[in-house]
Structures are given as C-alpha cells and as structure tokens.
Coordinates of C-alpha atoms in Angstrom, one line a residue:
M63 CA -43.8 -3.0 -10.9
P64 CA -46.2 -3.5 -13.8
H65 CA -46.6 -7.1 -14.9
P66 CA -45.2 -7.9 -18.4
L67 CA -47.8 -8.9 -21.1
S68 CA -46.6 -12.5 -21.7
S69 CA -47.4 -13.9 -18.3
Q70 CA -47.4 -17.5 -19.3
G71 CA -45.5 -20.8 -19.1
G72 CA -46.1 -24.5 -19.0
S73 CA -46.6 -25.4 -15.3
V74 CA -49.8 -26.7 -13.8
I75 CA -50.8 -23.0 -13.1
A76 CA -48.5 -21.0 -15.3
R77 CA -47.0 -17.8 -13.9
S78 CA -43.8 -17.2 -15.8
T79 CA -42.9 -13.6 -16.6
Q80 CA -41.6 -13.3 -20.2
I81 CA -40.7 -9.9 -21.6
P82 CA -43.4 -9.1 -24.3
A83 CA -42.3 -9.3 -27.8
P84 CA -41.9 -6.0 -29.6
G85 CA -45.2 -4.9 -31.0
E86 CA -47.3 -7.4 -29.0
R87 CA -50.8 -6.1 -28.6
I88 CA -52.8 -6.2 -25.5
R89 CA -55.7 -8.6 -25.8
V90 CA -59.1 -8.4 -24.1
L91 CA -61.8 -11.1 -24.3
W92 CA -65.4 -10.4 -23.3
I93 CA -67.6 -13.4 -22.4
A94 CA -71.4 -13.6 -22.2
A95 CA -74.3 -15.9 -23.3
H96 CA -75.9 -14.5 -26.5
P97 CA -75.5 -12.2 -29.4
D98 CA -76.2 -8.6 -28.1
D99 CA -75.1 -9.4 -24.5
E100 CA -71.6 -7.9 -25.0
D101 CA -70.4 -4.5 -23.9
T102 CA -70.3 -3.0 -27.3
Q103 CA -69.2 0.4 -26.0
L104 CA -66.1 -1.0 -24.4
I105 CA -65.3 -3.2 -27.4
A106 CA -65.4 -0.1 -29.6
W107 CA -63.3 2.0 -27.2
L108 CA -60.7 -0.8 -26.9
A109 CA -60.5 -1.9 -30.6
R110 CA -61.1 1.4 -32.4
G111 CA -59.7 3.7 -29.8
R112 CA -56.8 1.9 -28.1
N113 CA -55.7 -0.6 -30.8
V114 CA -56.3 -3.4 -28.3
K115 CA -57.0 -6.8 -29.9
T116 CA -60.5 -7.3 -28.6
A117 CA -62.9 -10.3 -29.0
Y118 CA -66.3 -11.4 -27.8
L119 CA -67.1 -15.0 -27.0
S120 CA -70.8 -15.8 -27.1
L121 CA -71.8 -19.2 -25.7
T122 CA -74.7 -19.4 -28.1
R123 CA -75.7 -18.0 -31.5
G124 CA -79.0 -16.7 -30.3
D125 CA -81.1 -19.5 -31.8
G126 CA -83.8 -19.3 -29.1
G127 CA -84.8 -15.7 -29.6
Q128 CA -87.7 -14.2 -31.5
N129 CA -87.4 -12.5 -34.9
L130 CA -88.7 -9.0 -35.6
I131 CA -87.7 -8.9 -39.3
G132 CA -88.6 -12.3 -40.7
N133 CA -89.7 -15.9 -40.1
E134 CA -86.3 -17.5 -39.3
L135 CA -86.5 -19.4 -36.0
G136 CA -84.3 -22.0 -34.3
E137 CA -81.2 -22.8 -36.2
E138 CA -82.1 -20.5 -39.0
L139 CA -82.4 -17.6 -36.5
G140 CA -79.0 -18.6 -35.1
V141 CA -77.5 -18.2 -38.6
L142 CA -79.1 -14.8 -38.9
R143 CA -78.0 -13.6 -35.5
T144 CA -74.5 -14.9 -36.1
A145 CA -74.4 -12.8 -39.3
E146 CA -75.7 -9.8 -37.3
L147 CA -73.0 -10.2 -34.7
L148 CA -70.3 -10.3 -37.4
A149 CA -71.8 -7.2 -38.9
A150 CA -71.6 -5.6 -35.4
R151 CA -67.9 -6.6 -35.1
R152 CA -67.1 -5.1 -38.5
V153 CA -68.4 -1.8 -37.1
D154 CA -66.7 -1.8 -33.7
G155 CA -63.5 -3.6 -34.7
G156 CA -63.7 -6.6 -32.5
H157 CA -63.3 -10.3 -33.3
Q158 CA -66.0 -12.9 -32.7
Y159 CA -65.9 -16.4 -31.1
F160 CA -68.7 -18.9 -30.3
A161 CA -69.0 -21.9 -28.1
R162 CA -71.1 -24.9 -29.1
A163 CA -74.2 -24.1 -27.0
Y164 CA -77.6 -24.1 -28.8
D165 CA -79.9 -21.5 -27.3
F166 CA -82.8 -23.6 -26.1
G167 CA -84.7 -20.6 -24.7
Y168 CA -85.2 -19.2 -21.2
S169 CA -84.0 -21.0 -18.1
K170 CA -84.7 -19.9 -14.6
N171 CA -81.3 -20.7 -13.1
A172 CA -77.9 -22.2 -13.8
E173 CA -78.9 -25.7 -12.7
E174 CA -81.7 -25.8 -15.2
A175 CA -79.4 -24.6 -18.0
Y176 CA -76.8 -27.2 -17.1
R177 CA -79.4 -29.9 -17.8
H178 CA -79.2 -28.8 -21.4
W179 CA -75.5 -27.9 -21.6
P180 CA -73.1 -30.3 -19.9
K181 CA -70.9 -28.1 -17.8
D182 CA -67.6 -29.8 -18.6
S183 CA -68.3 -29.6 -22.4
L184 CA -68.9 -25.9 -22.4
L185 CA -65.9 -25.2 -20.0
R186 CA -63.7 -27.1 -22.4
D187 CA -64.9 -24.8 -25.2
V188 CA -64.2 -21.7 -23.2
V189 CA -60.8 -22.8 -22.1
K190 CA -59.8 -23.7 -25.7
I191 CA -60.8 -20.2 -26.9
V192 CA -59.1 -18.5 -24.0
R193 CA -55.9 -20.4 -24.8
A194 CA -56.2 -19.6 -28.5
F195 CA -56.9 -15.9 -28.1
R196 CA -54.6 -15.6 -25.0
P197 CA -56.3 -12.5 -23.4
H198 CA -54.5 -10.4 -20.8
I199 CA -57.9 -9.3 -19.5
I200 CA -61.2 -11.1 -19.4
G201 CA -64.5 -9.3 -19.0
T202 CA -68.0 -10.6 -18.3
T203 CA -71.5 -9.0 -18.7
F204 CA -73.0 -11.0 -15.9
S205 CA -72.2 -11.9 -12.3
G206 CA -72.7 -15.6 -12.2
T207 CA -75.3 -15.3 -9.5
P208 CA -79.2 -15.6 -9.5
R209 CA -79.5 -11.9 -9.9
D210 CA -78.6 -12.4 -13.6
G211 CA -82.2 -13.5 -14.1
H212 CA -81.5 -16.1 -16.8
G213 CA -79.7 -19.4 -16.3
Q214 CA -77.7 -19.0 -19.6
H215 CA -76.5 -15.5 -18.4
Q216 CA -75.5 -16.9 -15.1
I217 CA -73.5 -19.8 -16.7
S218 CA -71.6 -17.5 -19.0
A219 CA -70.1 -15.7 -16.0
I220 CA -69.5 -18.9 -14.1
L221 CA -67.6 -20.4 -17.0
A222 CA -65.6 -17.2 -17.6
R223 CA -64.4 -17.2 -14.0
E224 CA -63.5 -20.8 -14.2
A225 CA -61.6 -20.3 -17.4
Y226 CA -59.8 -17.4 -15.9
D227 CA -58.8 -19.6 -12.9
L228 CA -58.0 -22.8 -14.9
G229 CA -56.6 -21.5 -18.2
G230 CA -53.1 -22.2 -17.0
D231 CA -53.9 -25.7 -15.6
S232 CA -52.1 -28.1 -17.9
G233 CA -53.0 -31.0 -15.7
R234 CA -56.7 -30.7 -16.1
F235 CA -56.5 -29.3 -19.6
P236 CA -53.5 -30.9 -21.4
A237 CA -51.7 -28.7 -24.0
A238 CA -52.0 -31.3 -26.7
E239 CA -55.8 -31.0 -26.7
F240 CA -56.4 -27.5 -25.5
G241 CA -53.4 -25.5 -26.6
Q242 CA -50.6 -24.0 -24.6
P243 CA -51.6 -22.9 -21.0
W244 CA -52.6 -19.3 -20.6
T245 CA -53.3 -17.3 -17.4
P246 CA -55.1 -14.0 -17.9
L247 CA -54.0 -11.2 -15.7
K248 CA -57.2 -9.4 -14.8
L249 CA -60.9 -10.1 -14.6
Y250 CA -63.7 -7.4 -14.9
R251 CA -67.4 -7.4 -14.9
F252 CA -69.8 -5.0 -16.6
A253 CA -71.4 -2.9 -13.9
R254 CA -74.5 -1.8 -15.8
F255 CA -76.7 -3.9 -13.7
S256 CA -75.0 -2.9 -10.4
P257 CA -73.6 0.6 -10.8
E258 CA -73.0 0.9 -7.1
A259 CA -70.4 -1.8 -7.3
A260 CA -68.4 -0.1 -10.1
T261 CA -64.7 0.4 -9.5
L262 CA -63.8 2.0 -12.8
S263 CA -65.6 4.3 -15.2
I264 CA -64.4 4.9 -18.8
N265 CA -65.5 7.7 -20.9
V266 CA -66.5 5.9 -24.1
G267 CA -68.0 9.1 -25.4
E268 CA -64.5 10.3 -26.2
Y269 CA -64.4 11.7 -29.7
N270 CA -61.9 10.4 -32.2
S271 CA -61.2 13.1 -34.9
A272 CA -59.6 10.5 -37.2
L273 CA -62.8 8.5 -37.3
G274 CA -65.2 11.4 -37.1
K275 CA -67.2 9.7 -34.3
S276 CA -67.0 9.0 -30.6
Y277 CA -66.7 5.4 -29.5
A278 CA -70.2 5.5 -28.1
E279 CA -71.5 6.5 -31.5
I280 CA -69.6 3.6 -33.1
A281 CA -71.1 1.3 -30.4
A282 CA -74.6 2.5 -31.1
E283 CA -74.1 1.7 -34.8
S284 CA -72.7 -1.7 -33.9
R285 CA -75.5 -2.6 -31.5
S286 CA -78.1 -1.5 -34.1
Q287 CA -77.0 -4.4 -36.3
H288 CA -79.0 -6.7 -34.1
K289 CA -82.1 -5.8 -36.1
S290 CA -83.8 -9.2 -35.7
Q291 CA -84.0 -8.5 -31.9
G292 CA -85.2 -4.9 -32.3
F293 CA -82.1 -3.4 -30.7
G294 CA -81.8 -0.2 -32.7
T295 CA -79.8 2.3 -30.5
L296 CA -79.6 6.1 -30.3
R297 CA -76.2 7.6 -31.0
R298 CA -75.2 9.6 -27.9
R299 CA -72.7 12.5 -28.0
G300 CA -70.7 13.9 -25.2
V301 CA -69.6 12.1 -22.0
V302 CA -70.8 8.5 -21.9
L303 CA -69.5 6.4 -19.0
D304 CA -69.0 2.7 -19.2
H305 CA -68.9 1.2 -15.7
L306 CA -66.8 -1.8 -14.7
T307 CA -66.1 -3.7 -11.6
R308 CA -62.7 -5.3 -11.0
V309 CA -63.3 -8.9 -9.9
D310 CA -59.7 -10.1 -9.7
S311 CA -56.2 -9.1 -10.5
R312 CA -52.9 -11.1 -10.7
V313 CA -50.8 -8.0 -11.2
P314 CA -49.8 -5.3 -8.7
A315 CA -52.7 -3.0 -9.5
P316 CA -54.0 -0.8 -6.6
A317 CA -55.3 -3.0 -3.7
D318 CA -58.3 -0.7 -3.6
A319 CA -59.9 -1.4 -7.0
K320 CA -61.6 2.0 -6.9
Q321 CA -58.1 3.6 -7.1
E322 CA -57.5 2.3 -10.5
K323 CA -57.2 4.8 -13.3
S324 CA -57.3 2.3 -16.2
I325 CA -58.1 -1.3 -16.8
F326 CA -54.5 -1.6 -17.9
D327 CA -53.2 -0.6 -14.4
G328 CA -50.5 -3.1 -13.4
I329 CA -49.8 -4.3 -16.9
D330 CA -46.5 -3.3 -18.5
V331 CA -47.6 -1.8 -21.8
G332 CA -44.3 -0.1 -22.6
G333 CA -43.4 -2.5 -25.5
S334 CA -46.9 -3.2 -26.7
A335 CA -48.5 -2.0 -29.9
G336 CA -51.7 -1.3 -28.0
L337 CA -53.0 1.8 -26.3
T338 CA -52.4 4.0 -29.3
R339 CA -55.0 6.1 -31.0
V340 CA -56.2 4.9 -34.3
V341 CA -54.3 6.5 -37.1
V342 CA -55.7 7.0 -40.6
G343 CA -53.7 7.4 -43.8
D344 CA -51.5 4.3 -43.3
T345 CA -49.6 3.7 -46.5
M346 CA -50.8 0.1 -46.8
S347 CA -54.5 1.2 -46.6
T348 CA -54.1 3.1 -49.9
V349 CA -53.6 -0.2 -51.8
V350 CA -57.0 -1.8 -52.5
L351 CA -57.9 -5.1 -53.9
D352 CA -61.2 -5.8 -55.8
A353 CA -62.2 -9.4 -56.8
V354 CA -65.2 -9.6 -59.1
A355 CA -66.7 -12.9 -60.3
D356 CA -68.5 -13.4 -63.5
R357 CA -71.6 -14.8 -61.8
R358 CA -73.3 -15.0 -58.4
A359 CA -73.0 -18.8 -57.8
V360 CA -70.6 -21.5 -59.0
A361 CA -71.5 -25.2 -59.0
L362 CA -69.5 -27.4 -56.6
G363 CA -66.4 -28.6 -58.6
D364 CA -66.9 -25.9 -61.3
S365 CA -65.0 -22.6 -61.6
A366 CA -65.9 -19.0 -61.8
L367 CA -63.8 -16.4 -63.7
V368 CA -62.6 -13.7 -61.3
T369 CA -61.3 -10.3 -62.3
M370 CA -58.6 -9.2 -59.9
T371 CA -57.9 -5.4 -59.7
V372 CA -55.3 -3.9 -57.4
L373 CA -55.4 -0.1 -57.1
N374 CA -52.6 2.1 -55.7
R375 CA -54.2 5.3 -54.4
G376 CA -51.1 6.3 -52.5
A377 CA -48.2 8.6 -53.3
V378 CA -45.5 5.9 -53.7
A379 CA -45.2 2.9 -56.0
A380 CA -46.2 -0.5 -54.7
T381 CA -45.3 -4.0 -55.8
V382 CA -48.0 -6.6 -56.0
I383 CA -47.2 -10.3 -55.7
A384 CA -50.0 -12.5 -57.0
A385 CA -50.8 -16.0 -55.9
Q386 CA -48.7 -17.6 -58.6
G387 CA -45.7 -15.4 -57.7
T388 CA -46.0 -12.9 -60.5
R389 CA -44.7 -9.5 -59.4
R390 CA -46.2 -6.3 -60.8
V391 CA -45.2 -2.7 -60.0
I392 CA -48.1 -0.2 -59.6
Q393 CA -47.3 3.4 -59.9
P394 CA -49.3 6.0 -57.8
D395 CA -52.9 6.5 -58.9
S396 CA -52.7 3.5 -61.1
S397 CA -53.9 -0.1 -61.1
V398 CA -53.2 -3.6 -62.5
Q399 CA -55.7 -6.2 -63.5
W400 CA -55.7 -9.8 -64.4
K401 CA -58.2 -12.7 -64.5
Q402 CA -58.0 -16.0 -62.6
W403 CA -60.2 -19.0 -62.1
E404 CA -61.8 -19.7 -58.7
T405 CA -62.8 -23.3 -58.1
G406 CA -65.8 -24.2 -55.9
R407 CA -64.3 -26.8 -53.6
E408 CA -66.9 -26.8 -50.8
L409 CA -70.4 -25.6 -50.4
T410 CA -71.0 -22.2 -48.9
Q411 CA -72.9 -22.9 -45.7
P412 CA -72.7 -22.4 -42.0
W413 CA -69.9 -24.7 -40.9
W414 CA -71.5 -25.5 -37.5
L415 CA -74.6 -27.0 -39.2
V416 CA -72.7 -29.5 -41.3
R417 CA -73.2 -32.1 -38.5
P418 CA -76.5 -32.6 -36.6
R419 CA -76.7 -31.3 -33.0
N420 CA -76.1 -33.5 -30.0
G421 CA -79.0 -32.4 -27.9
D422 CA -78.4 -28.7 -27.2
L423 CA -74.8 -28.7 -28.3
Y424 CA -73.8 -28.3 -31.9
G425 CA -72.1 -31.4 -33.3
T426 CA -69.1 -29.7 -34.8
A427 CA -66.0 -29.0 -32.7
V428 CA -65.5 -25.5 -31.3
S429 CA -63.4 -23.3 -33.6
I430 CA -60.4 -21.7 -32.1
I431 CA -60.2 -19.4 -35.1
A432 CA -62.4 -16.3 -34.8
E433 CA -65.6 -16.5 -36.8
D434 CA -64.7 -13.2 -38.6
E435 CA -61.4 -14.8 -39.7
L436 CA -63.2 -18.0 -40.9
E437 CA -65.4 -15.8 -43.0
K438 CA -62.3 -14.5 -44.8
R439 CA -60.7 -17.8 -45.7
R440 CA -62.4 -17.9 -49.1
W441 CA -61.4 -14.3 -49.8
A442 CA -59.0 -13.4 -52.6
R443 CA -55.6 -12.3 -51.5
V444 CA -52.4 -10.8 -52.8
S445 CA -49.2 -9.6 -51.2
V446 CA -48.0 -6.0 -51.4
E447 CA -44.6 -4.5 -50.8
I448 CA -44.2 -0.8 -50.1
P449 CA -40.8 1.0 -50.2
G450 CA -39.5 1.7 -46.7
R451 CA -41.6 -1.0 -45.1
S452 CA -40.1 -4.3 -44.1
G453 CA -41.6 -7.4 -45.7
A454 CA -44.7 -7.9 -47.7
R455 CA -48.2 -7.3 -46.3
E456 CA -51.2 -9.5 -47.3
I457 CA -54.3 -7.7 -48.6
R458 CA -57.6 -9.7 -48.8
A459 CA -61.0 -9.0 -50.3
P460 CA -64.2 -10.9 -50.7
I461 CA -64.9 -12.4 -54.1
V462 CA -68.2 -10.8 -55.2
Y463 CA -70.7 -10.6 -58.0
Q464 CA -71.3 -7.0 -58.8
Y465 CA -74.1 -5.3 -60.7
V466 CA -76.1 -2.1 -60.8
D467 CA -79.6 -1.9 -59.3
L468 CA -81.6 1.1 -60.5
V469 CA -82.7 1.8 -56.9
Q470 CA -79.9 0.6 -54.7
G471 CA -77.0 1.5 -57.1
D472 CA -73.9 -0.6 -56.7
V473 CA -74.8 -4.1 -55.4
Q474 CA -72.1 -6.6 -54.4
Q475 CA -73.0 -10.1 -53.4
P476 CA -70.5 -12.7 -52.3
L477 CA -69.7 -15.6 -54.7
I478 CA -71.3 -18.7 -53.3
V479 CA -70.6 -22.4 -54.0
A480 CA -73.8 -24.4 -54.4
P481 CA -75.0 -27.7 -55.9
A482 CA -75.4 -27.7 -59.6
I483 CA -79.2 -27.9 -58.9
S484 CA -80.6 -26.9 -55.5
V485 CA -84.0 -28.4 -54.6
A486 CA -85.9 -26.8 -51.7
L487 CA -89.4 -27.0 -50.3
E488 CA -91.3 -24.2 -48.5
H489 CA -91.4 -26.0 -45.1
A490 CA -89.6 -28.7 -43.3
T491 CA -92.7 -29.6 -41.3
E492 CA -96.4 -29.4 -42.0
M493 CA -99.6 -30.6 -40.4
A494 CA -102.7 -32.4 -41.7
P495 CA -105.9 -33.7 -40.1
A496 CA -105.6 -37.5 -39.8
G497 CA -108.1 -39.6 -41.8
R498 CA -109.7 -36.5 -43.4
A499 CA -109.4 -35.7 -47.1
F500 CA -107.4 -32.6 -48.0
S501 CA -106.0 -30.9 -51.0
R502 CA -103.0 -28.5 -51.0
P503 CA -100.2 -27.3 -53.3
L504 CA -96.6 -28.2 -52.8
R505 CA -94.1 -25.8 -54.3
V506 CA -90.6 -27.0 -55.2
T507 CA -88.0 -24.2 -55.7
L508 CA -85.2 -25.1 -58.1
R509 CA -82.0 -23.0 -58.3
S510 CA -79.2 -23.5 -60.8
A511 CA -75.5 -22.8 -60.2
L512 CA -74.6 -23.8 -63.7
R513 CA -73.2 -21.5 -66.4
D514 CA -75.6 -22.8 -69.1
S515 CA -79.2 -23.9 -69.5
V516 CA -80.1 -27.5 -68.4
P517 CA -83.3 -29.6 -68.8
V518 CA -84.6 -30.6 -65.3
T519 CA -87.3 -33.1 -64.4
V520 CA -88.9 -33.0 -60.9
K521 CA -91.0 -35.7 -59.3
L522 CA -92.4 -36.3 -55.8
R523 CA -92.3 -39.4 -53.6
V524 CA -95.4 -39.4 -51.5
P525 CA -96.8 -41.7 -48.7
A526 CA -99.7 -44.1 -49.0
G527 CA -103.0 -42.2 -49.1
L528 CA -101.8 -39.3 -51.2
T529 CA -101.8 -38.8 -55.0
V530 CA -100.1 -36.2 -57.1
D531 CA -101.6 -34.4 -60.1
A532 CA -98.5 -35.2 -62.2
A533 CA -96.0 -38.0 -62.1
E534 CA -93.3 -35.5 -63.0
R535 CA -92.8 -32.0 -64.4
A536 CA -90.1 -31.0 -66.9
I537 CA -88.6 -27.5 -67.2
T538 CA -85.5 -25.9 -68.7
L539 CA -83.5 -24.1 -66.0
G540 CA -81.5 -21.2 -67.3
P541 CA -77.9 -20.2 -66.2
G542 CA -78.1 -19.2 -62.5
A543 CA -81.9 -19.2 -62.7
T544 CA -84.6 -19.9 -60.1
R545 CA -87.9 -21.5 -60.9
V546 CA -90.8 -22.7 -58.8
V547 CA -92.6 -25.9 -59.8
T548 CA -96.0 -26.6 -58.2
F549 CA -97.7 -29.9 -57.6
R550 CA -101.2 -30.5 -56.2
L551 CA -101.5 -33.2 -53.4
R552 CA -104.8 -34.9 -52.7
G553 CA -105.9 -37.6 -50.4
S554 CA -105.8 -38.4 -46.7
L555 CA -103.2 -39.7 -44.2
A556 CA -103.4 -42.0 -41.3
R557 CA -102.3 -40.7 -37.9
G558 CA -98.6 -40.4 -37.7
V559 CA -95.6 -38.8 -39.3
H560 CA -95.2 -39.1 -43.1
E561 CA -92.5 -37.9 -45.5
I562 CA -92.9 -36.2 -48.9
A563 CA -89.7 -35.8 -50.9
A564 CA -88.9 -33.9 -54.1
I565 CA -86.2 -35.2 -56.4
A566 CA -84.8 -33.3 -59.3
S567 CA -82.9 -34.9 -62.1
A568 CA -80.5 -33.2 -64.5
R569 CA -77.7 -34.6 -66.7
G570 CA -78.0 -38.1 -65.2
T571 CA -77.7 -36.9 -61.6
D572 CA -80.4 -36.8 -58.9
F573 CA -80.5 -33.9 -56.5
R574 CA -82.3 -34.4 -53.2
S575 CA -81.3 -31.3 -51.2
G576 CA -81.1 -27.5 -51.5
Y577 CA -80.6 -24.3 -49.7
I578 CA -82.8 -21.7 -48.0
P579 CA -81.4 -18.2 -48.5
I580 CA -81.3 -15.8 -45.6
E581 CA -80.8 -12.4 -47.0
Y582 CA -81.1 -9.0 -45.4
A583 CA -79.5 -5.7 -46.3
H584 CA -77.5 -5.5 -43.0
I585 CA -75.8 -8.9 -43.2
T586 CA -73.7 -11.1 -45.5
P587 CA -76.2 -13.4 -47.3
Q588 CA -76.4 -16.9 -45.8
R589 CA -77.5 -20.3 -47.1
I590 CA -78.9 -23.1 -45.0
Y591 CA -79.0 -26.6 -46.5
R592 CA -81.6 -29.3 -45.8
A593 CA -83.1 -32.3 -47.5
S594 CA -85.8 -31.6 -50.1
S595 CA -88.4 -33.2 -48.0
V596 CA -91.2 -32.3 -45.7
R597 CA -92.4 -34.2 -42.7
V598 CA -96.2 -34.2 -42.5
H599 CA -97.7 -34.7 -39.0
A600 CA -101.2 -36.2 -39.4
V601 CA -103.0 -35.6 -36.1
D602 CA -106.5 -36.3 -34.8
V603 CA -108.3 -33.0 -34.6
V604 CA -112.0 -32.2 -34.2
L605 CA -113.1 -28.7 -35.3
P606 CA -116.5 -27.0 -34.7
A607 CA -118.6 -26.4 -37.8
N608 CA -117.6 -23.2 -39.7
M609 CA -114.6 -22.7 -37.5
S610 CA -113.1 -19.3 -38.4
V611 CA -110.3 -17.4 -36.7
G612 CA -109.2 -13.8 -36.9
Y613 CA -105.5 -13.9 -36.6
V614 CA -103.4 -10.9 -35.5
P615 CA -99.8 -11.8 -36.7
G616 CA -97.0 -11.5 -34.2
V617 CA -93.2 -11.6 -34.4
G618 CA -91.6 -14.6 -36.0
D619 CA -95.1 -16.1 -36.1
N620 CA -95.7 -19.2 -38.2
V621 CA -98.8 -20.4 -36.5
A622 CA -101.5 -19.2 -38.9
P623 CA -100.4 -21.5 -41.8
V624 CA -100.5 -24.5 -39.4
L625 CA -104.1 -23.7 -38.4
E626 CA -105.0 -23.5 -42.1
Q627 CA -103.3 -26.9 -42.7
L628 CA -105.6 -28.4 -40.1
G629 CA -108.7 -27.0 -41.8
V630 CA -109.3 -23.8 -39.9
S631 CA -110.4 -20.8 -41.9
V632 CA -108.0 -18.0 -41.0
T633 CA -108.4 -14.3 -41.7
M634 CA -105.3 -12.2 -41.1
I635 CA -105.9 -8.9 -39.3
Q636 CA -103.3 -6.3 -39.0
P637 CA -103.1 -4.6 -35.5
D638 CA -104.0 -1.2 -37.0
D639 CA -107.1 -2.7 -38.5
L640 CA -108.5 -4.0 -35.3
P641 CA -110.7 -0.9 -34.5
I642 CA -112.4 -1.1 -37.9
T643 CA -112.8 -4.9 -38.2
D644 CA -116.0 -6.7 -37.3
L645 CA -114.7 -9.3 -34.9
A646 CA -118.1 -10.8 -34.2
R647 CA -117.9 -12.9 -37.3
F648 CA -115.0 -15.0 -36.0
R649 CA -115.3 -17.9 -33.6
A650 CA -112.0 -17.0 -32.0
I651 CA -109.4 -14.3 -32.1
V652 CA -105.7 -15.3 -31.9
V653 CA -103.0 -12.7 -31.1
G654 CA -99.5 -13.7 -32.1
P655 CA -96.4 -13.0 -29.9
R656 CA -95.4 -9.4 -29.6
A657 CA -98.1 -8.4 -32.1
Y658 CA -98.3 -4.8 -30.9

C-alpha cells in the first residue's frame, strides 16, 4: 500500500502515518555543495512539470570560485553567485536554501573540509532546513565517497544522508531548537557520474505545450544563469534522460529499485496537489500588481512615494483589498491606482554579511525561510478576491524604480534603502613598498540617497608618514547623485599594516561606510557594505632596476594593480595581441588564471 504523504510524528524516530491534508503538495529537496551543483533538469521537471514543491539546499554560496564576468571574489563573489542561483530558480521554479558554509576553495577529501567546517555545525543547519521544508524525497548530486573528487562535494552527500536518517530524531535534535521532527520517505542520488548504477531514468526532454518548452530547455536556461562560472548551456530538444539511483526507501516501493517507474512509487499521491501538469490561464494570474517608486534609493528612515497599480486582465470582476483595508472593485480590462509611502526601515544588503564570519562559517544563523521568499519580504502586496473562489489570495510585486533607456527600453531597478550618504573606496586592501617614497591617488565615491541636494565635505585620516594634498574637499551632492572625489597621497610607510579612512560629513552627521554595487543584467542588483577605509600593507620588496612586466590578464584577476602598487611597471597584453607584441622588452611575462 502506498505510504501517505505526512509520514511524521514526535517520537525519537518519527514514523506515524497521517492522512495527507487535501491539496498537500509533494516536496523534494536536493542537496549539494555549491551553486551550479544541483540537478537543474530534475528541478525543472518536478517544479514546472509536476507541480512538486522543489528546493535546492547549497551548503555554500560559491565564494571560493573564479569569476568570468567581473572582479568580485570571496564574499563579493558569494553575493553574485547567490543572486545567480536565485535567477536560476526563477526560471526552473524551485526554491533556494543555504547553509552557513563559506566556500574556502578546493579540498582533497572530507577530512580536510571538516577542518574548515565543523561537522556538527553544518549537520545542524541541514537538519533545520529539512525540518522546515519537510521533504518527502531528498536527492543528492554526490555520493559521499572519495570518488566525488572534492571534499566539499563529499561532505554535502554525507550530511544529506545523515539528515535523512536523523531528521526524525527529537532526542538529538530537540523540536524547540530544530523544529518538529521530520522523516523523509525516499533518498535518491544523481547518477550522472555513475550511469551504470542508475535505477531510474526520467525523460526531462518532455515537451510542455502550455509553457512552449521542454523541461530540458527550461533547465538549460536556468543553468545558463551561472554566468560568472561560464556555465552557458545548449538547449536540447527531444528525449533527454535524467538518471537517478535510489539509495533508500522507507515506503513499499519495489524491492528491486530498477523496477520503479517513478520517484513517487510507494507514496500515496491521491490527495496531493502535486503530479499535475502546469496549467496556464489561472484566473488569479490575470490580476497584476505594479509598484513603482519615485526614485531609485531611499535614505534609511526616509520614505519613497510608491504608485500602486492593480490591473485586471481577466474576464470577471475582481476585488482588491489594500494594506489599510480599503476595498476596490476592478472590472475586466480595467485598473485602479493609488499612492502610498514606503519607509526605509533597514539597509538593503545581504543579510548573511551583517555579522562577521566565524572562520569558514557565516556568523548569522541559518535561515529556515527560503532565500527566494526572503527576497520577497520587502515586496508590495495586496489581497485579491475573485468570484467563485474561496477566500482572498495575496499578490506581491517588487517595488521598483522605472525609466526608459534609449537602448535597453523599459528598465526596472529595485528600490534600495541606503545610508543618506554612502562613502566607498576602490579597494579594501592595497600594497606599498616599505620605507620607500610613493605617490598615488585615492578615490572616494560618494552616493546620495536623499531627495534633495546636500553640501558634503570629505577628509582623510592617514597614518604617520603620509601626507594628503588637501585637508578636505567640499562638494554639493545632488538628489540620488554619485560623485568621485580624488585625493593625492605622498610619503612612505614603515613595514606593517596601516589604515587610511575616508569620512564624509553632511548636515551635522559623519558617514564612515558605504556600499559596493554588484550589478549585472542577469541578476537582481546587490549591495555590499564595508567601512570606508583601506588597509595598506607596507612590505619589504627589492626590485631589479627598470623592472617591467608584460601582463596577460586572467579571470577575476586583481594581481596587476598590486604589482603596480609595489613599483613594478606593468603593461597589459590581451591574449589576442601576444603574436604581434614584442615580448623581449619585458623582464618578465605574467599570465593570469584562465587567461585563454
């Protein structure tokens, strides 16, 4: 007899058999180590094709990778790759979770990785997310064995199996801290790396006429969002098989796993809302909310004026209930509009960077709310009632600043909450030759989130040995404007680490931090905050006379500026120009990572 969906209870290892609530959806959680490790094809087939609530749990945010499209590395790259993963989920229909692991780079085996990531800490994260999402099926990309080739990959499968085994253990993981116990029903592994071990093959190339694409095509578009890693993927049409290996089952599925016809074998899906083809033309989808702000950024504590527009593009009247309880009836092919103030109550920034890391674990607690849902918390929302449907449904939309670009056309950028004045320097770290005189510019970027012009003065705090060409500089910063103020530093520094800080003053307030924007066309724009200071490492360095370097830039390569800071004459050479460049004039040639 198939096992009911709600297989949970409160014992040490829960095994109760509750009848699923009407409309309960099947839930599948995929677990791996990094952004782009997930089985995107299966996620698309489940979420878009079978209405299964599907999520991916990545242990890391991909901070340790390289960057093909920009200079973001480390935590900045983690922010970019998080945004890329959310862009992928918007395409394939999945949800997204993260553990607290910081991607420290390659590790040879699980033991090495555990020296960076305390095992119990990550297992606690995974159990919390398993209990919050409550998956009936867990899937892994990797095997948990040395053949995974990367310690982080290996750990992801080990932790997935342990969470599968221990999710219902209320003795080791008390409900008060980890949520109600949950015991998944089945465990699968992606068989891409061991096709001979596959027990089930799914045709993810199945075409969905309502969507106008196959699930493999959707998956290719999803995977191509990982642009920083160079993972552009061809769209394949026709039969495309996704191979899985059944690792364990707690339900009466065929004893011989190769006899299974579906990953849902043994699970009673009779009362579930899953396993249905996606249907377009839903009445609720014809009611659309737009929320357009009067500016791009609002200062912390200030308010932006937002124009709310609800359009009814359906065939029946709809009733809109605004936040203040006002009810408005919208006839077919009509709209209603009103204005409301949106107050900036907290800075727009990656929430996991608010606290410093503890070694290679992020300092903030793991979120049991999916990252894509966290992203929507600041969205505008209204409730809509449709005749013939029970209750009101909530409609949400991002609050955006909208304008027309002569090349791109309609441009919509999310409203951000920022300091009244943001102060940012080009680098967080620079180098200098110890005990040797140098001269270099220091550029301070000022950004205003105010609705009117404001006089701003900027000054630098420098260590002993350095002088500045001006005690301060004064400018007027327009509404929402960005200006760069440049100082010239001269002098020399003793060996050691020294700090240079920029302070901006406006309307009696000093500002000592600012944001670095991370903006690419394929992601939601991001902001990373840091102090408006730079740590200068003065090091002993001896250079040959007339030291000149020809530098072939690589991917995510920030080495050339450091060489110049140390007094090396650097000439950049593009890979295509190597055959026509006289290399004999250089003392050395440096080739950056993945240069060609």
